[in-house]
CSV table of C-alpha atoms in Angstrom, one decimal:
chain,number,residue,atom,x,y,z
A,126,UNK,CA,-11.4,-36.2,52.2
A,127,UNK,CA,-8.3,-34.4,53.5
A,128,UNK,CA,-6.1,-37.4,52.9
A,129,UNK,CA,-7.3,-37.6,49.2
A,130,UNK,CA,-6.4,-33.9,48.7
A,131,UNK,CA,-3.0,-34.5,50.2
A,132,UNK,CA,-2.4,-37.4,47.9
A,133,UNK,CA,-3.5,-35.3,44.9
A,134,UNK,CA,-1.2,-32.6,46.0
A,135,UNK,CA,1.7,-35.0,46.3
A,136,UNK,CA,1.1,-36.4,42.9
A,137,UNK,CA,1.0,-32.9,41.3
A,138,UNK,CA,4.3,-32.0,43.1
A,139,UNK,CA,5.9,-35.3,41.8
A,140,UNK,CA,4.8,-34.6,38.3
A,141,UNK,CA,6.0,-31.0,38.4
A,142,UNK,CA,9.4,-32.2,39.7
A,143,UNK,CA,9.6,-34.9,36.9
A,144,UNK,CA,8.6,-32.3,34.2
A,145,UNK,CA,11.3,-29.9,35.6
A,146,UNK,CA,14.0,-32.6,35.6
A,147,UNK,CA,12.8,-33.6,32.0
A,148,UNK,CA,13.2,-30.0,30.8
A,149,UNK,CA,16.5,-29.4,32.4
A,150,UNK,CA,18.1,-32.7,31.3
A,151,UNK,CA,16.8,-32.7,27.7
A,152,UNK,CA,15.4,-29.4,26.4
A,153,UNK,CA,16.5,-26.2,28.0
A,154,UNK,CA,19.1,-25.2,30.5
A,155,UNK,CA,19.9,-21.9,32.3
A,156,UNK,CA,23.6,-21.4,33.0
A,157,UNK,CA,25.5,-18.5,34.7
A,158,UNK,CA,28.8,-17.5,33.1
A,159,UNK,CA,32.1,-17.2,35.0
A,160,UNK,CA,34.9,-15.6,32.9
A,161,UNK,CA,35.3,-13.0,30.2
A,162,UNK,CA,36.3,-15.1,27.2
A,163,UNK,CA,33.3,-14.3,25.3
A,164,UNK,CA,33.3,-10.6,26.2
A,165,UNK,CA,31.8,-8.3,24.9
A,166,UNK,CA,29.0,-10.7,23.5
A,167,UNK,CA,28.7,-12.4,26.9
A,168,UNK,CA,29.9,-10.6,29.9
A,169,UNK,CA,31.1,-12.3,33.2
A,170,UNK,CA,28.1,-13.1,35.4
A,171,UNK,CA,25.7,-13.2,32.6
A,172,UNK,CA,22.8,-15.7,32.6
A,173,UNK,CA,22.3,-17.7,29.5
A,174,UNK,CA,19.5,-19.8,28.1
A,175,UNK,CA,20.6,-22.9,26.3
A,176,UNK,CA,18.6,-24.9,23.7
A,177,UNK,CA,19.8,-28.5,24.3
A,178,UNK,CA,17.6,-29.7,21.4
A,179,UNK,CA,19.4,-27.5,18.8
A,180,UNK,CA,21.7,-30.3,17.4
A,181,UNK,CA,20.2,-33.4,18.8
A,182,UNK,CA,19.1,-35.2,22.0
A,183,UNK,CA,21.7,-35.0,24.7
A,184,UNK,CA,22.7,-37.8,27.1
A,185,UNK,CA,21.8,-36.4,30.5
A,186,UNK,CA,24.5,-38.5,32.4
A,187,UNK,CA,27.4,-37.9,29.9
A,188,UNK,CA,28.9,-35.4,27.5
A,189,UNK,CA,27.7,-36.8,24.1
A,190,UNK,CA,24.5,-36.8,22.0
A,191,UNK,CA,22.3,-39.8,22.0
A,192,UNK,CA,20.8,-38.8,18.6
A,193,UNK,CA,22.1,-36.0,16.4
A,194,UNK,CA,19.8,-34.1,13.7
A,195,UNK,CA,21.8,-31.0,13.0
A,196,UNK,CA,25.4,-29.5,13.2
A,197,UNK,CA,26.5,-26.2,14.3
A,198,UNK,CA,27.0,-23.4,11.8
A,199,UNK,CA,29.6,-20.8,11.8
A,200,UNK,CA,28.6,-18.0,14.1
A,201,UNK,CA,26.6,-20.3,16.5
A,202,UNK,CA,27.5,-19.7,20.3
A,203,UNK,CA,27.7,-23.4,21.5
A,204,UNK,CA,28.0,-25.1,24.8
A,205,UNK,CA,30.1,-28.3,25.2
A,206,UNK,CA,32.0,-30.1,28.0
A,207,UNK,CA,35.7,-29.9,28.3
A,208,UNK,CA,37.5,-31.6,31.3
A,209,UNK,CA,34.3,-31.6,33.3
A,210,UNK,CA,33.6,-28.0,32.7
A,211,UNK,CA,30.8,-26.5,30.6
A,212,UNK,CA,32.4,-24.2,28.1
A,213,UNK,CA,30.8,-21.5,26.0
A,214,UNK,CA,32.6,-20.5,22.7
A,215,UNK,CA,31.6,-19.3,19.2
A,216,UNK,CA,31.8,-21.7,16.4
A,217,UNK,CA,34.1,-20.0,13.8
A,218,UNK,CA,34.4,-22.8,11.4
A,219,UNK,CA,32.7,-26.1,10.5
A,220,UNK,CA,34.0,-29.3,9.0
A,221,UNK,CA,35.6,-28.9,5.5
A,222,UNK,CA,36.3,-25.2,6.1
A,223,UNK,CA,39.7,-24.1,4.8
A,224,UNK,CA,42.3,-22.9,7.3
A,225,UNK,CA,45.1,-20.7,6.3
A,226,UNK,CA,48.1,-19.5,8.3
A,227,UNK,CA,50.5,-16.6,8.0
A,228,UNK,CA,53.6,-15.5,9.7
A,229,UNK,CA,54.1,-12.2,7.9
A,230,UNK,CA,53.2,-9.9,10.8
A,231,UNK,CA,53.2,-12.3,13.6
A,232,UNK,CA,51.3,-15.7,13.7
A,233,UNK,CA,47.7,-15.7,12.4
A,234,UNK,CA,44.9,-18.0,11.5
A,235,UNK,CA,42.8,-16.8,8.5
A,236,UNK,CA,39.4,-18.1,7.9
A,237,UNK,CA,37.6,-16.2,4.9
A,238,UNK,CA,37.8,-12.6,6.0
A,239,UNK,CA,38.5,-13.2,9.6
A,240,UNK,CA,42.1,-13.1,10.9
A,241,UNK,CA,42.8,-14.5,14.5
A,242,UNK,CA,46.2,-14.0,16.2
A,243,UNK,CA,48.1,-17.0,17.3
A,244,UNK,CA,51.0,-17.5,19.7
A,245,UNK,CA,54.0,-19.3,18.3
A,246,UNK,CA,53.0,-22.5,20.2
A,247,UNK,CA,49.4,-22.4,18.8
A,248,UNK,CA,50.8,-21.7,15.3
A,249,UNK,CA,53.1,-24.8,15.5
A,250,UNK,CA,50.3,-27.0,17.0
A,251,UNK,CA,47.7,-25.9,14.3
A,252,UNK,CA,49.8,-25.3,11.0
A,253,UNK,CA,49.4,-28.7,9.6
A,254,UNK,CA,45.6,-28.5,9.9
A,255,UNK,CA,44.5,-27.0,6.4
A,256,UNK,CA,40.9,-27.6,7.1
A,257,UNK,CA,38.4,-28.4,9.9
A,258,UNK,CA,38.3,-32.3,10.3
A,259,UNK,CA,35.0,-34.2,9.7
A,260,UNK,CA,32.5,-34.2,12.5
A,261,UNK,CA,34.4,-31.2,14.3
A,262,UNK,CA,34.2,-27.6,14.6
A,263,UNK,CA,36.8,-24.8,15.3
A,264,UNK,CA,35.7,-22.7,18.4
A,265,UNK,CA,37.0,-19.3,19.5
A,266,UNK,CA,36.1,-17.0,22.3
A,267,UNK,CA,35.0,-13.6,21.2
A,268,UNK,CA,37.7,-12.1,23.5
A,269,UNK,CA,40.6,-13.6,21.5
A,270,UNK,CA,43.1,-12.0,23.7
A,271,UNK,CA,42.4,-14.1,26.8
A,272,UNK,CA,40.2,-17.0,25.5
A,273,UNK,CA,41.5,-20.6,25.9
A,274,UNK,CA,39.8,-22.3,22.8
A,275,UNK,CA,40.6,-24.4,19.8
A,276,UNK,CA,43.8,-22.6,19.3
A,277,UNK,CA,45.0,-24.3,22.5
A,278,UNK,CA,43.0,-27.6,22.9
A,279,UNK,CA,42.2,-28.4,19.2
A,280,UNK,CA,38.9,-29.0,17.5
A,281,UNK,CA,35.7,-29.9,19.2
A,282,UNK,CA,33.6,-33.0,18.2
A,283,UNK,CA,30.1,-32.2,17.1
A,284,UNK,CA,29.1,-35.2,19.3
A,285,UNK,CA,30.3,-33.4,22.4
A,286,UNK,CA,28.1,-30.2,21.8
A,287,UNK,CA,25.4,-29.9,24.4
A,288,UNK,CA,23.3,-27.0,22.9
A,289,UNK,CA,23.2,-23.6,21.5
A,290,UNK,CA,22.9,-20.4,23.3
A,291,UNK,CA,19.4,-18.8,22.7
A,292,UNK,CA,19.3,-15.9,25.1
A,293,UNK,CA,21.9,-13.7,26.8
A,294,UNK,CA,20.2,-11.9,29.8
């Protein structure tokens, strides 16, 4: 009888581990933040809950979606992979959004009523993009002064977005 209980216990543990792995790889993730590029919205050391099903079904062993059923909206805080690092930024503009630039009082990127400062290097890199390209988004850290984001590395493909931040603890 003891051997049967031990076998049942082992099966329960195995099912629990498989369910946990399934949840982590495909549905929800808990991540800890290192850095202050999203301050004051998300502070350094914060713990986030990420919904990996917000935009589609994620490939657990890569940085792309297997199936996509939604696209990020302006204002969403998204998680994506860049150079083997998980990155959290705010989606500021989606495909087709008009981008305007100004050099009147320094370099700026203007999207609707939002004005973001640019360095000269960022301005010259971006100025020929008059709208966000198809299947991409423009991401910016809430702490514009120190954030390394689309102003530096360009637009982010919607296929590379791993999820949407649900909760900021």
